[in-house]
Short mmCIF file of C-alpha atoms and ligand atoms in Angstrom, two decimals:
data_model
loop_
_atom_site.label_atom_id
_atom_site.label_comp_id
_atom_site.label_asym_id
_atom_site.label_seq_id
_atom_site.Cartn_x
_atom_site.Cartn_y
_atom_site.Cartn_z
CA UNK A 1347 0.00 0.00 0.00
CA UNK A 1348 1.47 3.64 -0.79
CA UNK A 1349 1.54 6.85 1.44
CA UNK A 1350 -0.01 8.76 -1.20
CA UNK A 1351 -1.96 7.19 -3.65
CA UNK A 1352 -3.43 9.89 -6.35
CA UNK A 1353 -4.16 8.42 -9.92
CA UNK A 1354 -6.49 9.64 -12.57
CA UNK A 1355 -8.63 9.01 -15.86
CA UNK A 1356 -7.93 11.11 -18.28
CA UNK A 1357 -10.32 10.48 -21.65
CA UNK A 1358 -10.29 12.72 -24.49
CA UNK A 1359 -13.85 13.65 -25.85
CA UNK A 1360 -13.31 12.88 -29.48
CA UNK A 1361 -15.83 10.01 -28.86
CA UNK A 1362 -17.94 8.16 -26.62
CA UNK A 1363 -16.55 5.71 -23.84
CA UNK A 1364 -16.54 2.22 -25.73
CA UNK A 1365 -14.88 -0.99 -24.23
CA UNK A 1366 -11.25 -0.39 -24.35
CA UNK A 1367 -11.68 3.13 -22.59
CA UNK A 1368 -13.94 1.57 -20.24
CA UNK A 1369 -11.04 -1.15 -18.95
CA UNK A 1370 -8.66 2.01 -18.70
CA UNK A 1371 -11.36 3.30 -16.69
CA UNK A 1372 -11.84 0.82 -14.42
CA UNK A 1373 -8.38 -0.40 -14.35
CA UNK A 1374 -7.22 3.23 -12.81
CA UNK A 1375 -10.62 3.30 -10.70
CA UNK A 1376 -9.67 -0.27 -9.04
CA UNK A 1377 -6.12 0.11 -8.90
CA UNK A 1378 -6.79 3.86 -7.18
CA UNK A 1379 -9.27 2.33 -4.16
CA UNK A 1380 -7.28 -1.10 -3.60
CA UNK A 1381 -4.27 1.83 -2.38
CA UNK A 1382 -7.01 3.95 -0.61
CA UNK A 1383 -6.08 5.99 -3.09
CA UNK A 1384 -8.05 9.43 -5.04
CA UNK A 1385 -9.34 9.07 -8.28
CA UNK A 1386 -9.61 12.10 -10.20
CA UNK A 1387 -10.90 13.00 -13.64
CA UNK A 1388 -9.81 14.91 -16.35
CA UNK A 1389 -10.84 16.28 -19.36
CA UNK A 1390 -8.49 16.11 -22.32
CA UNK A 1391 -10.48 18.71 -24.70
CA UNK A 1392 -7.72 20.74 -26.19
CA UNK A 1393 -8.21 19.64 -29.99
CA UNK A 1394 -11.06 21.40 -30.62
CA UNK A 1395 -11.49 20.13 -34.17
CA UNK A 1396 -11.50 16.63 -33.25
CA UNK A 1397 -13.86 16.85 -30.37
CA UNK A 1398 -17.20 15.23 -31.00
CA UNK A 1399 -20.35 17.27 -29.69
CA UNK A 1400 -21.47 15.91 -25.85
CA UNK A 1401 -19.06 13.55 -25.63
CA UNK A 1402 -17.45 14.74 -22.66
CA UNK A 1403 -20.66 14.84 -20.61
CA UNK A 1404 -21.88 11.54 -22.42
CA UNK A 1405 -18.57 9.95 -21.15
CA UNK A 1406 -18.97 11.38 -17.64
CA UNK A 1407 -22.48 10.08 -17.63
CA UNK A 1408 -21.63 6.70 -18.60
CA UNK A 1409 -18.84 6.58 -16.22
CA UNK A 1410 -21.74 7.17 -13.48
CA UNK A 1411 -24.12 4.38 -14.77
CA UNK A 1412 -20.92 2.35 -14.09
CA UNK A 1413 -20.82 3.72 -10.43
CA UNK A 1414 -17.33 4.70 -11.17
CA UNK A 1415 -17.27 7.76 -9.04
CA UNK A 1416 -14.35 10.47 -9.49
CA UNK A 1417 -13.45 12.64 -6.48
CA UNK A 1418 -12.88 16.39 -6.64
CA UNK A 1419 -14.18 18.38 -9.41
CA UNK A 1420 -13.57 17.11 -13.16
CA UNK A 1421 -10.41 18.91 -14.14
CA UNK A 1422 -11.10 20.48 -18.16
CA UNK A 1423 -7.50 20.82 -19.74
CA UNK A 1424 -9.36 23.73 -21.95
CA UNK A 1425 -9.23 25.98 -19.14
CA UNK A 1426 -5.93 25.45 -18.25
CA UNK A 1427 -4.12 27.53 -21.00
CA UNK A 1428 -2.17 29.47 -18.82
CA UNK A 1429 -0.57 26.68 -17.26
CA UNK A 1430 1.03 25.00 -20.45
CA UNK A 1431 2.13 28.68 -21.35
CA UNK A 1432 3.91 28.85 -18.11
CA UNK A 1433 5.71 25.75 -18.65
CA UNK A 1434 6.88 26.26 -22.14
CA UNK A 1435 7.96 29.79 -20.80
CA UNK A 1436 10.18 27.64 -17.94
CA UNK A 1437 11.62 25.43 -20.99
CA UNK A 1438 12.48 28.97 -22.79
CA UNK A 1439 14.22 30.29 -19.76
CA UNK A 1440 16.12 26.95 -19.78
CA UNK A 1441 16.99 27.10 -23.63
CA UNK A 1442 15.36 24.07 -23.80
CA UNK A 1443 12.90 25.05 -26.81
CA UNK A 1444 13.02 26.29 -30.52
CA UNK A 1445 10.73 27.66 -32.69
CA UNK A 1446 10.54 24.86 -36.21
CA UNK A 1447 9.08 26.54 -39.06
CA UNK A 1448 9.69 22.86 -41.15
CA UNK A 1449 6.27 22.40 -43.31
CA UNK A 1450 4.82 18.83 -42.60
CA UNK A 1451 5.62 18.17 -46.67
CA UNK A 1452 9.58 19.05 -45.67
CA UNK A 1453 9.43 16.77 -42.47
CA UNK A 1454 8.01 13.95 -44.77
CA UNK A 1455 10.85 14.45 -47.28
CA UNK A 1456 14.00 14.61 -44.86
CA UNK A 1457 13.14 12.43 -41.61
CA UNK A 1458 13.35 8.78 -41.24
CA UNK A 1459 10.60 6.74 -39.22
CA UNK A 1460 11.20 5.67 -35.67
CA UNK A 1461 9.49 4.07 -32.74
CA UNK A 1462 6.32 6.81 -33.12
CA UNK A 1463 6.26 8.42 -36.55
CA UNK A 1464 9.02 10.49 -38.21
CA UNK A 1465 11.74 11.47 -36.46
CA UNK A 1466 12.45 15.08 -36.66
CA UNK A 1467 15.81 16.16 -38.17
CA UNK A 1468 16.63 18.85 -35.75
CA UNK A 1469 16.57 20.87 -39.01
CA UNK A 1470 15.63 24.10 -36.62
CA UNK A 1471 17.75 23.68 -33.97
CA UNK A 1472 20.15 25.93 -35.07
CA UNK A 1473 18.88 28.40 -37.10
CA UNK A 1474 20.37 31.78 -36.87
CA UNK A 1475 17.81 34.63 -37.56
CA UNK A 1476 14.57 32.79 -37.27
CA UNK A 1477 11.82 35.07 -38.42
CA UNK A 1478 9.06 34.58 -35.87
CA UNK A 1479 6.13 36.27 -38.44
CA UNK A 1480 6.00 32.53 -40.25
CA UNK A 1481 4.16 30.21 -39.00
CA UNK A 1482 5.84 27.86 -36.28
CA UNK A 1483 6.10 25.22 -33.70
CA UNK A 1484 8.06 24.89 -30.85
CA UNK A 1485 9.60 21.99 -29.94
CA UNK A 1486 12.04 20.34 -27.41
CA UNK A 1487 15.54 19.54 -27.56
CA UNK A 1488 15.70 15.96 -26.95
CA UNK A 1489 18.85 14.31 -24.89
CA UNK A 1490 21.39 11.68 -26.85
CA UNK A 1491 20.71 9.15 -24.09
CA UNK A 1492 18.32 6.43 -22.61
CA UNK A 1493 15.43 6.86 -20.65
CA UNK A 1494 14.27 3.95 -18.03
CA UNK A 1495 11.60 2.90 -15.94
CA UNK A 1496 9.99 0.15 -14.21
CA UNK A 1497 6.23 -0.29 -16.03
CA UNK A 1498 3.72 -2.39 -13.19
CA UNK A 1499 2.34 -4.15 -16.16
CA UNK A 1500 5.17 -3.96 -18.80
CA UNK A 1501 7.99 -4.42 -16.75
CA UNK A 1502 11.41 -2.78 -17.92
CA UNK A 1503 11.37 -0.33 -20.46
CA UNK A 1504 14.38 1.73 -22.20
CA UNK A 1505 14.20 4.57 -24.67
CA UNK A 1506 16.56 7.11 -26.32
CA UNK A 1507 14.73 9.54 -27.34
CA UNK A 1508 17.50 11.71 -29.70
CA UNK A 1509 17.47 8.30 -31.86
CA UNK A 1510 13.68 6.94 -31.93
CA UNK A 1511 11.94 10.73 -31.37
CA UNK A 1512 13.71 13.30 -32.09
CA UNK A 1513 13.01 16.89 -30.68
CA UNK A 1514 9.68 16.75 -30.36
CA UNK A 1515 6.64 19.56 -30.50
CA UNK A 1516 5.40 21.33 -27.12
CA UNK A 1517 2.87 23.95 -29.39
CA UNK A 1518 2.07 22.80 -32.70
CA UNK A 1519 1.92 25.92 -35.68
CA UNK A 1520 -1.71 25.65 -35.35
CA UNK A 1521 -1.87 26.83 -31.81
CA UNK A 1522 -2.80 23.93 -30.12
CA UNK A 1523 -0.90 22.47 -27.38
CA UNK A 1524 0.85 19.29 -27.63
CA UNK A 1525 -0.46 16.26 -25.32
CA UNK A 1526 2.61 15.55 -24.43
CA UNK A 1527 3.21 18.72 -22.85
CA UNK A 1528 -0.27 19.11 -21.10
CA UNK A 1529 -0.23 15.46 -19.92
CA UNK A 1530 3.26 16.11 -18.35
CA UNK A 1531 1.69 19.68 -16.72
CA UNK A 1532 -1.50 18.36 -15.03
CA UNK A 1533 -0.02 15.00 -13.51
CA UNK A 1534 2.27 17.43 -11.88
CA UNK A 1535 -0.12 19.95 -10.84
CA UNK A 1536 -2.40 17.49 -9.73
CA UNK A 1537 0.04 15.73 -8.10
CA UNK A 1538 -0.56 12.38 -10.04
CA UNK A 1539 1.05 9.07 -8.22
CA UNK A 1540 -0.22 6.95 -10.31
CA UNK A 1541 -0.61 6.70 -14.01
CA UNK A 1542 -2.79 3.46 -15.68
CA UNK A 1543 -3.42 3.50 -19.13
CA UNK A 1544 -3.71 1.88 -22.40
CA UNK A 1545 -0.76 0.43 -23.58
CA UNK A 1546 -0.39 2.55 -27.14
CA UNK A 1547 1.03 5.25 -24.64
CA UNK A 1548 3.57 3.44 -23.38
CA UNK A 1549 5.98 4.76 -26.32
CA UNK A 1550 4.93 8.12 -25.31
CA UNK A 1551 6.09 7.61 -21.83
CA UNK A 1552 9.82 8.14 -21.71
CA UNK A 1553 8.89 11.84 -23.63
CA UNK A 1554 6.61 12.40 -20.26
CA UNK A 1555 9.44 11.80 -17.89
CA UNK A 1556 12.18 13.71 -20.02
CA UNK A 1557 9.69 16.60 -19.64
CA UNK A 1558 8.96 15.99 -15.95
CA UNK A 1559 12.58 16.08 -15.35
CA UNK A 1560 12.83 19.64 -17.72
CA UNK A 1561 10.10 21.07 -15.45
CA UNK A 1562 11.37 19.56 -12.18
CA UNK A 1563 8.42 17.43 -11.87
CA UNK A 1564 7.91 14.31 -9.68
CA UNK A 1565 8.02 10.88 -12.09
CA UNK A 1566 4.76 8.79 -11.48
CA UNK A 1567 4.56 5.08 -11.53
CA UNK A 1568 3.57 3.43 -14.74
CA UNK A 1569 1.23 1.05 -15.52
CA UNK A 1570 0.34 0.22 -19.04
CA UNK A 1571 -2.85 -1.79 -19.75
CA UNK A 1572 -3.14 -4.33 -22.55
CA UNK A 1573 -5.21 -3.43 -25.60
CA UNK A 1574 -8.44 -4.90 -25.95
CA UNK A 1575 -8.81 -5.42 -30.14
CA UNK A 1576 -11.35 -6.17 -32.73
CA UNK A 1577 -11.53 -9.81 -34.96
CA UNK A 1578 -8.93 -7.90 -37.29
CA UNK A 1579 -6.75 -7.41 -34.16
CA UNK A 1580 -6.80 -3.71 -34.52
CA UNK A 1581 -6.93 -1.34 -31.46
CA UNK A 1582 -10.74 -0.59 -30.35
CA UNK A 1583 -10.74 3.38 -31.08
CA UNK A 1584 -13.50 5.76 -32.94
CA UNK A 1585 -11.04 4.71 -36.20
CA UNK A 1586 -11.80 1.14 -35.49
CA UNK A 1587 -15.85 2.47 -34.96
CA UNK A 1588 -16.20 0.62 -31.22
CA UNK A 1589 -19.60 0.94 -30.64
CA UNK A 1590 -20.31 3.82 -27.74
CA UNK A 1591 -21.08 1.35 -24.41
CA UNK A 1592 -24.67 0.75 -23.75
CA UNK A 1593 -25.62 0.78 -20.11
CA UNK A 1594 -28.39 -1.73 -20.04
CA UNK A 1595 -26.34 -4.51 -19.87
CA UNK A 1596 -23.91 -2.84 -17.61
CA UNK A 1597 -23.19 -5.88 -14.87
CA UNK A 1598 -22.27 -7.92 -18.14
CA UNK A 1599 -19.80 -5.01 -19.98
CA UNK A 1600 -18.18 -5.11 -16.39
CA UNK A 1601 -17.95 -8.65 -15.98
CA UNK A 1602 -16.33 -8.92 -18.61
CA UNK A 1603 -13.93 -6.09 -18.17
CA UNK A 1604 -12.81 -7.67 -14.60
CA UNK A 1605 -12.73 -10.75 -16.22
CA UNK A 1606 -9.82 -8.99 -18.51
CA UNK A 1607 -7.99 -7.86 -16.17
CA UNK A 1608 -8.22 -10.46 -13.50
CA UNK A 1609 -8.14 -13.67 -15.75
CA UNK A 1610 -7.54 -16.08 -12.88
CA UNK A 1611 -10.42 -15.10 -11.00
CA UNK A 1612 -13.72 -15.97 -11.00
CA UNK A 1613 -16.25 -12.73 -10.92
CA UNK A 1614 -19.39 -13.18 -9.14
CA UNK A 1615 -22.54 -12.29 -10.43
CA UNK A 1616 -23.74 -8.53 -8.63
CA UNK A 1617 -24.62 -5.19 -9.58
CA UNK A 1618 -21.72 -2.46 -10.59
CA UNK A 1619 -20.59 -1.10 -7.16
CA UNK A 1620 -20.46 -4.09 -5.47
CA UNK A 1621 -18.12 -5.77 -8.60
CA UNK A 1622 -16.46 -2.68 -8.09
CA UNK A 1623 -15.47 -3.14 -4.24
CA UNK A 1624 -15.06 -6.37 -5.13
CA UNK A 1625 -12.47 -6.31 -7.22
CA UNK A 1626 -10.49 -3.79 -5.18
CA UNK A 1627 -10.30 -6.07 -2.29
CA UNK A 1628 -8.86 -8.84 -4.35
CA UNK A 1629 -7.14 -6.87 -6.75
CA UNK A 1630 -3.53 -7.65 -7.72
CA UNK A 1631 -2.09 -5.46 -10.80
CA UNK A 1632 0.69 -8.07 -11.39
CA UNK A 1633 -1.92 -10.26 -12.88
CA UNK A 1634 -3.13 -8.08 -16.01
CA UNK A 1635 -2.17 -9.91 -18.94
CA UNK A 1636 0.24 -7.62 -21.36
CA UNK A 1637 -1.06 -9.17 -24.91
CA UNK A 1638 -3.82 -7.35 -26.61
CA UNK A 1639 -7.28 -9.12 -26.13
CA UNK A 1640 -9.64 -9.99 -28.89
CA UNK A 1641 -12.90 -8.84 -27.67
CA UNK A 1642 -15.96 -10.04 -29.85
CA UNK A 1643 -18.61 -7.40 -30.74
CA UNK A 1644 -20.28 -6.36 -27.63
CA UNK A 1645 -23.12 -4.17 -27.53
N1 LIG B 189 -6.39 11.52 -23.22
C1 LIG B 189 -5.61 10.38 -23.59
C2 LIG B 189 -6.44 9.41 -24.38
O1 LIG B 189 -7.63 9.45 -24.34
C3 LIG B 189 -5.06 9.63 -22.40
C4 LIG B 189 -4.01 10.39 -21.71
C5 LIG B 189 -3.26 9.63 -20.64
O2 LIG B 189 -3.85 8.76 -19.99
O3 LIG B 189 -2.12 9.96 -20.43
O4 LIG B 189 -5.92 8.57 -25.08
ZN1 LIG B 190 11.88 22.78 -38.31
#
């Protein structure tokens, strides 16, 4: 059991909460009240354009039917402008940023693909008289050596991220901020212990704890959940069109989340919260399976 034990949820409202989002959910929700822990919830609505209309209540409404109750006050990351500014302006102070005025056709045409897309030249690193009335980025300067941790679910887990990143953007030319960057603010600010998530961020990770360690923030512990897939093996996502969770069948959906997660127990039959405290009290997150998970069509 820890001290402290603060994790989060942190969905993005580009869609409704379908099956893999609901195992993130109640992987952090579990994990979070076996430690006596706090379970907070945030909003990750900074990309306007890719938001869909009511999803964010939708999700926090569906998250209710579930009886997985947040504590606190849902945290929107579209009121927290001010914040990311204030940590890009710390990376400025520390020389840590520079403006990239690359066009995405010139990125395509000079970087070679790593670990999570292209990785970026450093084309702008050096650039003498920038001319900050064209449109541009900023991005970080990335560090020629490895970055390690200890992942609950994963286990070990080493990246350089000079070699399979490259400097990578904090503010993209559009205005928007980076999640990378606003992840890495709010699990400070709120003081995140925690982290459990789906395992397509785990690759994103060691950029999180270079930037923690840019801003002087605390490291969290990692957990990275396995993915729960289609027939075709591909990632449940709004790409993949998961169908939005009904809550009719609710004990079942959960059932079979625990199940998941928890594959050498046997779940009794009982209504949400009680599954819920259930599972906390026998809950072991050494036993989540790290493969992805064929789910068949639920509904
Ligand atoms: N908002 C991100 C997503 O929905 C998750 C962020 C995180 O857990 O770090 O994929
Ligand atoms: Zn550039």
């Amino acid at each position: 059991m820890h001290e402290t034990y603060i994790g989060r949820f942190a969905p993005s409202p580009t869609g409704f909460l379908h099956i893999g989002s609901l195992l993130t959910a109640v992987a952090s929700y579990v994990d979070a009240r076996a430690n006596n822990g706090r379970w907070l919830l945030r909003m990750e609505d900074l990309d306007p354009p890719r938001e869909v209309a009511g999803a964010a209540d939708a999700i926090l409404r569906t998250l209710e039917a579930f009886s997985l109750y947040w504590d606190g006050e849902v945290v929107y990351q579209s009121q927290r402008h001010h914040l990311y500014r204030e940590a890009l302006s710390a990376l400025q102070e520390k020389d840590l940023i520079y403006p990239c005025f690359c066009s995405r056709t010139q990125i395509r045409q000079t970087c070679q693909e790593g670990v999570d897309g292209l990785i970026y030249s450093g084309h702008c690193r050096h650039l003498k008289n920038p001319d900050f009335h064209l449109r541009h980025a900023y991005r970080i300067k990335t560090a020629d050596s490895n970055i390690a941790f200890h992942d609950a679910c994963v286990g070990d887990y080493v990246q350089n991220l000079a070699q399979s990143i490259g400097d990578f953007v904090l503010l993209r030319a559009d205005g928007l901020w980076a999640y990378q960057l606003a992840v890495v603010v709010d699990d400070g600010e709120q003081k995140i212990t925690h982290i459990v998530r789906g395992k397509d961020l785990l690759v994103s990770t060691p950029r999180q704890i270079y930037l923690q360690q840019c801003l002087n923030l605390a490291t969290p512990h990692y957990a990275h959940l396995p993915l729960l897939t289609n027939r075709e093996g591909q990632k449940w996502s709004k790409q993949t069109k998961a169908p939005p969770l009904k809550t009719q069948n609710k004990e079942k959906i959960l059932k079979r989340v625990l199940q998941y997660l928890m594959p050498h127990q046997d779940i009794p039959d009982d209504d949400c919260p009680a599954l819920l405290s259930w599972a906390s009290s026998v809950w072991d997150i050494h036993q989540i399976p790290i493969d992805p998970i064929q789910t068949e069509e639920y509904k």
